């Protein structure tokens, strides 16, 4: 086996770290005991009076027509390494009922919370009926969790009358309260999509609305504690317990503006960077309701996947961060020059792109939804004569982006809708193959949601919208307040309501429907509702 310094030197010569080099360094995490059932050596632990192991709540996710993932994590003292538990496996029983009072139990079993996975539990419950609500809970020793609510997806051959969901992103704990989730939990949603920046990796700073624990996070314990700090928020817990979630990440779950295995900062040791990514990915898996197919392998974790809401909507969840090439033009705003248009630039990577195209061709959905991270609209952000596009967004990968939209048009993919987070502001875009050519046909709609709290209180910025609209024919709406987007989908129309919270720095702030937009099935282009 190579010495670690030799590995680092080889990595520097290549300008990247291959998976082979990373594993050869011996830095990849040891094989984890992926326990599917009752494990030898696990115990039925008794917790001390008042020592609640379910401080981080419960949630469900990745539903199918016959099952769902149920999640919790045992952590009586969640802000300590190990969550306040000794390094031993603990039995956790789970129950699913078809009534809210949990009288009619339809499924039950025992899972094992292992210290190697931060005492998290991921139950892949099966044998449920399609298109119906269920309730669930966990027990560990004498302690019992809150009751969560979940639902299965409609059967593959059915065409549901409607789907009602919300999507959100970017929830910096320090910069605002999670009031948006307080309102979201009351919306009677079938599903919640989170599009990234669930946590922020920065160290704690004084003078903010709240304060992160510790310095900038790096170790596995650091990432676990940061996730726990966010998960302890009561409004976030309530939204998690209300309906199933589909999640994906962006950069801050690991490190700001990372591009594949490339740091935004120069001089970062490439092996150390991937060790940190392995820590971040493991903590993310431990904290989310994900299936075993998303278990990380060192610094790699497959997160792109799909969920079919009958024949009404095909939900394609993408990962535009892990596989991308480095941002062109030093990740600074620039015109669409030869660097941005380089066909070697990729946001998706070859394997994910192939999967996406195959999934779109095979889709039975009336609506085909790309749930992803960064804005796909080729939006000129400069109000003057000098073009300026974001290189961290799809314009930095303009060739692949135009290929993808051309694929949607050429293959006549039904009613494509792109859902986006990342930029702490609301946008609505008509998408063309090349958005600079206003005379060409509209192919798809893009709804970009603002942050839950990142950036603190924003504003409407009406003057900026007017300047942006003059430069971008596809731009339909812009707003820089905080909140989320609520979507109602039927066989004939898609409606997006932009819900904004008026103040994220004080408790109890109201939420209002700032604007609503409609796309009619079979008619590309966004209209005011």
Coordinates of C-alpha atoms in Angstrom, one line a residue:
X1 CA 0.0 0.0 0.0
X2 CA 1.2 3.5 -0.8
X3 CA 2.3 5.8 2.0
X4 CA -0.1 8.7 2.5
X5 CA 2.4 11.3 1.3
X6 CA 2.8 9.4 -1.9
X7 CA -0.9 9.3 -2.4
X8 CA -1.2 13.1 -1.8
X9 CA 1.7 13.8 -4.3
X10 CA 0.1 11.5 -6.9
X11 CA -3.2 13.3 -6.3
X12 CA -1.6 16.7 -6.8
X13 CA 0.1 15.6 -10.0
X14 CA -3.3 14.4 -11.4
X15 CA -5.1 17.5 -10.1
X16 CA -7.8 15.4 -8.6
X17 CA -8.3 12.4 -6.2
X18 CA -9.6 9.3 -7.8
X19 CA -11.6 6.8 -5.7
X20 CA -8.7 4.3 -6.2
X21 CA -6.3 6.8 -4.7
X22 CA -8.6 7.7 -1.8
X23 CA -9.2 4.1 -0.9
X24 CA -5.5 3.2 -1.2
X25 CA -4.7 5.9 1.3
X26 CA -6.6 4.0 3.9
X27 CA -8.6 7.0 4.8
X28 CA -12.0 5.7 3.7
X29 CA -14.2 4.8 6.6
X30 CA -14.1 1.1 7.8
X31 CA -16.9 -1.1 6.5
X32 CA -20.0 -0.4 8.5
X33 CA -22.2 -3.2 9.9
X34 CA -25.3 -2.5 7.7
X35 CA -27.8 -4.3 10.0
X36 CA -31.2 -5.1 8.4
X37 CA -32.7 -6.9 11.3
X38 CA -32.0 -7.9 14.9
X39 CA -28.3 -8.0 15.6
X40 CA -26.3 -10.2 17.8
X41 CA -25.1 -8.1 20.7
X42 CA -27.8 -5.5 20.6
X43 CA -29.6 -4.6 23.8
X44 CA -33.0 -3.4 24.9
X45 CA -31.7 -0.4 26.8
X46 CA -33.6 1.3 29.6
X47 CA -33.4 5.0 29.6
X48 CA -33.2 7.1 32.8
X49 CA -36.3 8.9 33.8
X50 CA -36.5 12.2 31.9
X51 CA -33.8 11.1 29.5
X52 CA -35.7 11.2 26.2
X53 CA -33.8 9.4 23.4
X54 CA -36.1 10.9 20.7
X55 CA -35.0 14.5 21.0
X56 CA -34.5 14.7 17.2
X57 CA -38.1 13.7 16.3
X58 CA -39.3 11.3 13.6
X59 CA -39.7 11.5 9.9
X60 CA -40.5 9.4 6.8
X61 CA -39.3 9.6 3.3
X62 CA -38.7 8.0 -0.1
X63 CA -42.2 6.6 -0.3
X64 CA -43.4 4.1 -2.9
X65 CA -46.9 2.7 -3.6
X66 CA -46.2 -0.2 -1.1
X67 CA -43.8 1.3 1.5
X68 CA -41.9 4.1 3.0
X69 CA -38.7 4.7 5.0
X70 CA -39.3 5.5 8.7
X71 CA -36.5 7.4 10.4
X72 CA -35.4 8.4 13.9
X73 CA -32.1 8.8 15.7
X74 CA -31.5 8.1 19.4
X75 CA -29.8 11.0 21.0
X76 CA -30.8 11.8 24.6
X77 CA -28.0 14.5 24.7
X78 CA -27.9 15.4 21.0
X79 CA -25.2 18.1 21.2
X80 CA -22.6 15.8 22.6
X81 CA -20.4 13.3 20.7
X82 CA -22.3 10.0 20.5
X83 CA -25.5 11.8 21.3
X84 CA -25.1 11.0 25.0
X85 CA -25.1 7.2 24.4
X86 CA -22.4 4.6 24.9
X87 CA -21.0 2.8 21.8
X88 CA -23.4 -0.1 21.8
X89 CA -26.2 -1.3 19.5
X90 CA -29.7 -0.6 20.8
X91 CA -33.0 -2.3 19.9
X92 CA -35.7 0.0 18.6
X93 CA -39.3 -1.2 18.0
X94 CA -41.5 0.4 15.4
X95 CA -45.2 0.3 14.6
X96 CA -47.4 1.5 11.8
X97 CA -51.2 2.0 12.2
X98 CA -53.9 3.0 9.8
X99 CA -55.5 5.3 12.5
X100 CA -54.1 8.3 14.3
X101 CA -54.7 6.9 17.7
X102 CA -52.4 3.9 16.8
X103 CA -55.1 1.4 17.7
X104 CA -55.1 -0.6 14.5
X105 CA -51.5 -1.7 14.0
X106 CA -50.8 -3.0 10.5
X107 CA -47.0 -3.4 10.6
X108 CA -44.5 -3.7 13.4
X109 CA -40.9 -4.8 13.9
X110 CA -37.5 -4.3 15.6
X111 CA -34.6 -2.3 14.1
X112 CA -31.1 -1.8 15.6
X113 CA -29.6 1.6 16.2
X114 CA -25.9 1.1 15.9
X115 CA -23.2 3.5 17.1
X116 CA -21.5 3.2 13.7
X117 CA -24.4 5.0 12.2
X118 CA -24.9 7.5 15.0
X119 CA -27.7 5.4 16.5
X120 CA -29.9 6.3 13.5
X121 CA -32.7 4.0 12.4
X122 CA -33.9 3.6 8.8
X123 CA -36.8 1.2 8.6
X124 CA -37.9 0.3 5.1
X125 CA -41.5 -0.7 5.8
X126 CA -43.2 -2.6 3.1
X127 CA -46.6 -4.3 2.5
X128 CA -48.6 -1.1 2.8
X129 CA -51.6 -0.2 0.7
X130 CA -51.1 2.4 -2.1
X131 CA -52.3 6.0 -1.9
X132 CA -53.2 6.2 1.8
X133 CA -52.2 7.8 5.0
X134 CA -50.6 5.9 7.9
X135 CA -49.3 6.8 11.4
X136 CA -46.1 5.5 13.0
X137 CA -44.0 5.6 16.2
X138 CA -40.9 4.1 17.8
X139 CA -40.0 2.8 21.2
X140 CA -36.6 2.3 22.8
X141 CA -36.7 0.7 26.3
X142 CA -39.5 2.5 28.1
X143 CA -39.3 5.6 25.9
X144 CA -41.8 6.3 23.1
X145 CA -41.4 8.8 20.3
X146 CA -44.0 11.2 19.0
X147 CA -46.5 9.9 16.5
X148 CA -45.6 10.7 12.9
X149 CA -47.9 10.7 9.8
X150 CA -46.9 9.4 6.4
X151 CA -48.4 8.2 3.2
X152 CA -47.8 5.8 0.3
X153 CA -47.8 6.9 -3.3
X154 CA -50.6 5.9 -5.7
X155 CA -50.3 2.7 -7.7
X156 CA -48.3 2.8 -11.0
X157 CA -51.3 2.4 -13.2
X158 CA -53.6 5.0 -11.5
X159 CA -54.0 8.6 -12.5
X160 CA -54.6 10.6 -9.3
X161 CA -56.8 13.7 -9.3
X162 CA -54.2 15.8 -7.6
X163 CA -50.8 16.0 -5.8
X164 CA -50.2 18.8 -3.3
X165 CA -46.6 19.3 -2.1
X166 CA -44.1 22.0 -1.1
X167 CA -40.5 22.5 -1.8
X168 CA -37.9 24.4 0.2
X169 CA -34.1 24.9 0.6
X170 CA -31.4 26.9 2.4
X171 CA -32.1 27.1 6.1
X172 CA -29.2 28.8 7.8
X173 CA -29.9 28.4 11.6
X174 CA -28.0 31.5 12.5
X175 CA -29.7 33.9 10.1
X176 CA -33.4 33.3 10.9
X177 CA -36.1 31.2 12.5
X178 CA -37.7 28.3 10.7
X179 CA -41.1 29.9 10.8
X180 CA -41.8 28.8 7.3
X181 CA -42.0 25.2 8.5
X182 CA -44.6 26.3 11.1
X183 CA -46.9 27.3 8.3
X184 CA -45.9 24.5 6.0
X185 CA -47.0 21.9 8.6
X186 CA -50.5 23.3 8.4
X187 CA -50.8 23.1 4.6
X188 CA -52.1 19.5 4.4
X189 CA -49.4 18.4 2.0
X190 CA -48.9 15.0 0.5
X191 CA -45.1 15.4 0.3
X192 CA -42.3 17.8 1.0
X193 CA -39.2 18.2 -1.2
X194 CA -36.0 19.6 0.3
X195 CA -33.6 20.8 -2.4
X196 CA -30.4 21.3 -0.4
X197 CA -28.5 23.4 2.2
X198 CA -30.3 21.6 5.0
X199 CA -27.5 22.6 7.3
X200 CA -24.7 25.2 7.0
X201 CA -21.1 24.2 7.8
X202 CA -19.9 27.6 9.1
X203 CA -18.7 28.2 12.7
X204 CA -20.8 30.0 15.2
X205 CA -20.9 33.8 15.1
X206 CA -22.1 36.2 17.7
X207 CA -24.8 38.8 17.0
X208 CA -27.0 36.5 14.9
X209 CA -30.6 35.4 15.5
X210 CA -29.2 32.1 16.8
X211 CA -25.7 30.6 17.0
X212 CA -24.1 27.5 15.6
X213 CA -22.4 25.2 18.0
X214 CA -18.6 25.1 17.6
X215 CA -16.3 26.1 14.8
X216 CA -16.6 25.3 11.1
X217 CA -17.4 21.6 11.0
X218 CA -15.0 19.0 9.7
X219 CA -15.1 15.7 11.7
X220 CA -18.0 13.1 11.7
X221 CA -18.9 14.2 15.2
X222 CA -19.0 17.8 14.1
X223 CA -21.4 17.1 11.2
X224 CA -23.6 14.9 13.5
X225 CA -23.9 17.6 16.1
X226 CA -24.7 20.3 13.5
X227 CA -27.5 18.2 12.0
X228 CA -28.8 17.6 15.5
X229 CA -28.8 21.3 16.2
X230 CA -31.0 21.9 13.2
X231 CA -33.2 18.8 13.8
X232 CA -33.9 20.0 17.4
X233 CA -35.9 23.0 16.0
X234 CA -39.6 22.3 16.8
X235 CA -41.0 23.8 13.6
X236 CA -38.7 21.6 11.5
X237 CA -39.6 18.6 13.5
X238 CA -43.3 19.3 13.1
X239 CA -43.0 19.5 9.3
X240 CA -40.9 16.3 9.2
X241 CA -43.6 14.4 11.3
X242 CA -46.5 15.6 9.1
X243 CA -45.8 13.9 5.8
X244 CA -43.0 12.1 3.9
X245 CA -40.0 13.9 2.5
X246 CA -37.8 13.6 -0.6
X247 CA -34.4 15.1 0.0
X248 CA -31.3 16.0 -1.9
X249 CA -28.3 18.1 -1.0
X250 CA -26.4 21.1 -2.4
X251 CA -23.0 22.4 -1.2
X252 CA -23.5 23.5 2.5
X253 CA -24.2 19.9 3.7
X254 CA -20.5 19.6 3.0
X255 CA -18.6 22.7 2.0
X256 CA -19.6 26.0 0.3
X257 CA -19.4 25.9 -3.6
X258 CA -17.7 22.6 -3.7
X259 CA -17.5 21.1 -7.2
X260 CA -17.2 17.3 -7.1
X261 CA -13.9 16.7 -5.3
X262 CA -12.7 20.3 -5.8
X263 CA -12.7 22.9 -3.0
X264 CA -13.5 26.5 -3.6
X265 CA -10.3 27.4 -1.7
X266 CA -6.8 26.9 -3.1
X267 CA -4.2 24.9 -1.3
X268 CA -6.7 22.4 0.3
X269 CA -5.2 19.0 0.6
X270 CA -7.2 16.8 -1.8
X271 CA -7.2 13.7 0.4
X272 CA -8.2 15.6 3.5
X273 CA -11.0 17.2 1.5
X274 CA -12.4 13.8 0.5
X275 CA -12.1 12.6 4.1
X276 CA -14.2 15.6 5.2
X277 CA -16.7 14.8 2.4
X278 CA -16.9 11.2 3.7
X279 CA -17.8 12.6 7.1
X280 CA -20.4 14.9 5.7
X281 CA -22.0 12.3 3.6
X282 CA -22.2 9.8 6.4
X283 CA -23.8 12.3 8.8
X284 CA -26.2 13.3 6.0
X285 CA -27.3 9.7 5.5
X286 CA -27.7 9.2 9.3
X287 CA -29.9 12.3 9.5
X288 CA -32.3 11.7 6.5
X289 CA -35.1 9.2 5.7
X290 CA -33.1 7.5 2.9
X291 CA -33.0 3.9 1.7
X292 CA -30.1 1.5 1.9
X293 CA -29.3 2.3 -1.7
X294 CA -28.1 5.7 -0.6
X295 CA -25.7 4.4 2.1
X296 CA -22.4 6.2 1.5
X297 CA -19.2 4.4 0.5
X298 CA -16.4 6.6 1.8
X299 CA -16.7 9.9 -0.1
X300 CA -19.3 8.6 -2.6
X301 CA -23.1 8.5 -2.1
X302 CA -25.8 8.0 -4.7
X303 CA -28.6 10.4 -4.1
X304 CA -30.3 10.7 -7.5
X305 CA -33.4 8.7 -7.7
X306 CA -37.1 8.9 -8.7
X307 CA -40.6 8.6 -7.3
X308 CA -43.7 8.0 -9.4
X309 CA -46.9 9.6 -8.2
X310 CA -49.0 7.2 -10.3
X311 CA -49.3 8.4 -13.8
X312 CA -49.8 12.0 -12.7
X313 CA -46.2 13.0 -12.0
X314 CA -42.7 11.5 -12.3
X315 CA -40.5 13.1 -9.6
X316 CA -36.8 12.9 -10.6
X317 CA -34.5 13.9 -7.8
X318 CA -31.0 15.1 -9.0
X319 CA -27.6 15.7 -7.6
X320 CA -25.9 18.6 -9.3
X321 CA -23.1 18.9 -6.8
X322 CA -21.2 15.6 -6.4
X323 CA -20.4 14.9 -10.0
X324 CA -19.8 18.3 -11.5
X325 CA -16.6 19.6 -12.9
X326 CA -15.0 22.7 -11.4
X327 CA -16.8 26.0 -12.1
X328 CA -15.4 27.8 -15.1
X329 CA -14.1 31.4 -15.0
X330 CA -12.9 31.0 -11.4
X331 CA -16.5 30.7 -10.2
X332 CA -17.0 34.4 -10.8
X333 CA -19.9 36.0 -12.7
X334 CA -19.0 36.1 -16.4
X335 CA -20.4 36.3 -19.9
X336 CA -21.2 33.0 -21.7
X337 CA -17.7 32.7 -23.0
X338 CA -15.8 29.7 -24.4
X339 CA -15.1 28.5 -20.8
X340 CA -18.8 28.5 -19.9
X341 CA -19.7 26.9 -23.2
X342 CA -17.0 24.2 -23.0
X343 CA -18.7 20.8 -23.8
X344 CA -16.4 19.1 -21.2
X345 CA -18.2 21.0 -18.4
X346 CA -20.7 18.8 -16.7
X347 CA -23.2 19.3 -13.9
X348 CA -24.6 15.8 -13.8
X349 CA -21.8 13.5 -14.8
X350 CA -22.2 10.9 -17.5
X351 CA -23.8 8.2 -15.4
X352 CA -26.5 10.5 -13.9
X353 CA -27.2 12.2 -17.2
X354 CA -27.8 8.8 -18.9
X355 CA -30.1 7.7 -16.0
X356 CA -32.0 11.0 -16.3
X357 CA -32.5 10.6 -20.1
X358 CA -33.6 7.0 -19.7
X359 CA -36.0 7.9 -16.9
X360 CA -37.6 10.7 -19.0
X361 CA -38.0 8.5 -22.0
X362 CA -39.7 5.8 -19.9
X363 CA -41.8 8.1 -17.8
X364 CA -45.5 7.5 -17.6
X365 CA -46.2 10.8 -15.9
X366 CA -48.3 13.6 -17.3
X367 CA -45.8 15.9 -15.5
X368 CA -42.1 15.3 -15.5
X369 CA -40.4 17.1 -12.5
X370 CA -36.7 17.7 -12.2
X371 CA -36.1 18.4 -8.5
X372 CA -32.6 19.9 -8.3
X373 CA -30.4 22.6 -6.8
X374 CA -29.2 25.4 -9.0
X375 CA -31.0 27.7 -11.4
X376 CA -31.4 26.3 -14.9
X377 CA -32.6 29.6 -16.5
X378 CA -29.8 31.3 -18.3
X379 CA -30.4 34.6 -16.5
X380 CA -28.2 37.6 -17.2
X381 CA -27.8 39.1 -13.8
X382 CA -26.4 42.4 -15.0
X383 CA -28.8 45.2 -15.8
X384 CA -26.2 47.0 -18.0
X385 CA -24.7 46.1 -21.3
X386 CA -22.1 43.7 -19.8
X387 CA -23.5 40.2 -19.6
X388 CA -23.0 38.4 -16.3
X389 CA -24.1 34.9 -15.6
X390 CA -23.5 32.7 -12.5
X391 CA -20.9 30.1 -13.1
X392 CA -22.0 28.0 -10.1
X393 CA -25.4 27.6 -11.8
X394 CA -26.4 25.9 -15.0
X395 CA -25.0 28.8 -17.2
X396 CA -21.5 27.7 -16.1
X397 CA -22.3 24.4 -17.8
X398 CA -24.3 25.9 -20.7
X399 CA -23.5 23.3 -23.3
X400 CA -24.8 20.4 -21.1
X401 CA -27.8 22.6 -20.0
X402 CA -28.8 23.4 -23.6
X403 CA -28.4 19.7 -24.6
X404 CA -30.7 18.7 -21.8
X405 CA -33.4 21.2 -22.7
X406 CA -33.1 20.2 -26.4
X407 CA -33.5 16.6 -25.3
X408 CA -36.8 17.6 -23.6
X409 CA -37.9 19.3 -26.8
X410 CA -36.8 16.7 -29.3
X411 CA -38.1 13.7 -27.4
X412 CA -41.4 15.6 -26.6
X413 CA -41.1 14.9 -22.9
X414 CA -44.5 15.7 -21.4
X415 CA -44.9 18.9 -19.4
X416 CA -41.3 19.2 -18.0
X417 CA -41.1 21.3 -14.8
X418 CA -37.8 22.2 -13.0
X419 CA -37.8 22.9 -9.3
X420 CA -34.8 24.8 -7.9
X421 CA -33.4 26.2 -4.7
X422 CA -30.0 27.6 -3.7
X423 CA -30.1 31.4 -4.4
X424 CA -32.2 32.7 -1.5
X425 CA -34.8 34.3 -3.8
X426 CA -37.9 33.5 -5.7
X427 CA -37.8 33.3 -9.5
X428 CA -40.1 32.0 -12.2
X429 CA -38.6 31.2 -15.6
X430 CA -39.7 30.0 -19.0
X431 CA -37.0 27.8 -20.3
X432 CA -35.8 27.7 -23.9
X433 CA -33.0 25.6 -25.5
X434 CA -31.1 28.9 -25.5
X435 CA -32.7 31.5 -23.3
X436 CA -30.9 34.3 -25.1
X437 CA -33.1 33.6 -28.1
X438 CA -36.4 35.0 -27.2
X439 CA -38.0 34.2 -30.5
X440 CA -37.6 30.4 -30.0
X441 CA -40.2 28.1 -28.4
X442 CA -40.6 27.7 -24.7
X443 CA -39.8 24.1 -23.7
X444 CA -40.2 23.9 -19.9
X445 CA -41.1 25.9 -16.8
X446 CA -38.8 26.6 -13.8
X447 CA -39.9 27.5 -10.3
X448 CA -37.1 28.7 -8.1
X449 CA -37.8 28.8 -4.4
X450 CA -36.3 31.2 -1.9
X451 CA -34.6 30.3 1.4
X452 CA -36.3 29.2 4.6
X453 CA -34.0 31.6 6.5
X454 CA -30.6 32.1 4.8
X455 CA -29.8 35.7 4.2
X456 CA -32.1 36.9 7.0
X457 CA -35.1 39.0 6.0
X458 CA -35.1 39.8 2.3
X459 CA -37.3 42.2 0.4
X460 CA -39.5 42.4 -2.7
X461 CA -36.8 44.3 -4.7
X462 CA -39.3 45.4 -7.3
X463 CA -36.8 47.7 -9.0
X464 CA -34.3 44.9 -9.5
X465 CA -37.0 42.7 -11.0
X466 CA -37.8 45.4 -13.6
X467 CA -34.1 45.7 -14.5
X468 CA -33.7 41.9 -14.7
X469 CA -36.9 41.5 -16.8
X470 CA -35.6 44.0 -19.4
X471 CA -32.5 41.7 -19.9
X472 CA -34.3 38.3 -19.7
X473 CA -37.3 37.5 -21.8
X474 CA -38.0 34.3 -19.9
X475 CA -38.1 35.8 -16.5
X476 CA -41.7 36.0 -15.1
X477 CA -41.2 36.7 -11.4
X478 CA -38.5 37.7 -8.9
X479 CA -38.8 38.2 -5.1
X480 CA -36.2 38.1 -2.3
X481 CA -38.3 37.4 0.7
X482 CA -38.1 34.2 2.7
X483 CA -40.5 31.2 2.5
X484 CA -41.3 28.2 0.3
X485 CA -43.3 27.2 -2.7
X486 CA -46.5 25.2 -2.5
X487 CA -47.5 23.3 -5.6
X488 CA -50.9 21.8 -6.6
X489 CA -50.7 19.4 -9.6
X490 CA -53.7 18.0 -11.5
X491 CA -53.9 16.2 -14.9
X492 CA -54.8 19.5 -16.5
X493 CA -52.7 22.2 -14.7
X494 CA -49.8 22.9 -12.4
X495 CA -50.1 25.8 -9.8
X496 CA -47.2 27.2 -7.8
X497 CA -48.0 29.5 -4.8
X498 CA -45.1 31.5 -3.6
X499 CA -45.5 31.7 0.2
X500 CA -43.4 34.3 2.0
X501 CA -42.8 34.9 5.7
X502 CA -42.7 38.5 6.5
X503 CA -40.1 38.4 9.3
X504 CA -37.8 35.4 10.1
X505 CA -36.1 37.2 12.9
X506 CA -39.0 37.2 15.4
X507 CA -41.4 34.3 16.4
X508 CA -44.9 34.1 15.1
X509 CA -44.5 36.0 11.9
X510 CA -47.4 35.5 9.4
X511 CA -47.1 34.0 6.0
X512 CA -48.8 35.3 2.8
X513 CA -49.3 34.0 -0.7
X514 CA -47.1 36.6 -2.5
X515 CA -47.9 35.3 -6.1
X516 CA -49.2 32.3 -7.9
X517 CA -48.4 30.9 -11.4
X518 CA -50.0 28.3 -13.6
X519 CA -48.8 26.0 -16.3
X520 CA -51.5 24.3 -18.4
X521 CA -50.8 20.7 -19.4
X522 CA -49.7 20.5 -23.1
X523 CA -49.0 24.2 -23.2
X524 CA -45.4 25.2 -22.3
X525 CA -45.1 28.5 -20.6
X526 CA -45.9 30.1 -17.3
X527 CA -49.0 32.2 -16.8
X528 CA -50.1 34.4 -13.8
X529 CA -52.7 32.5 -11.9

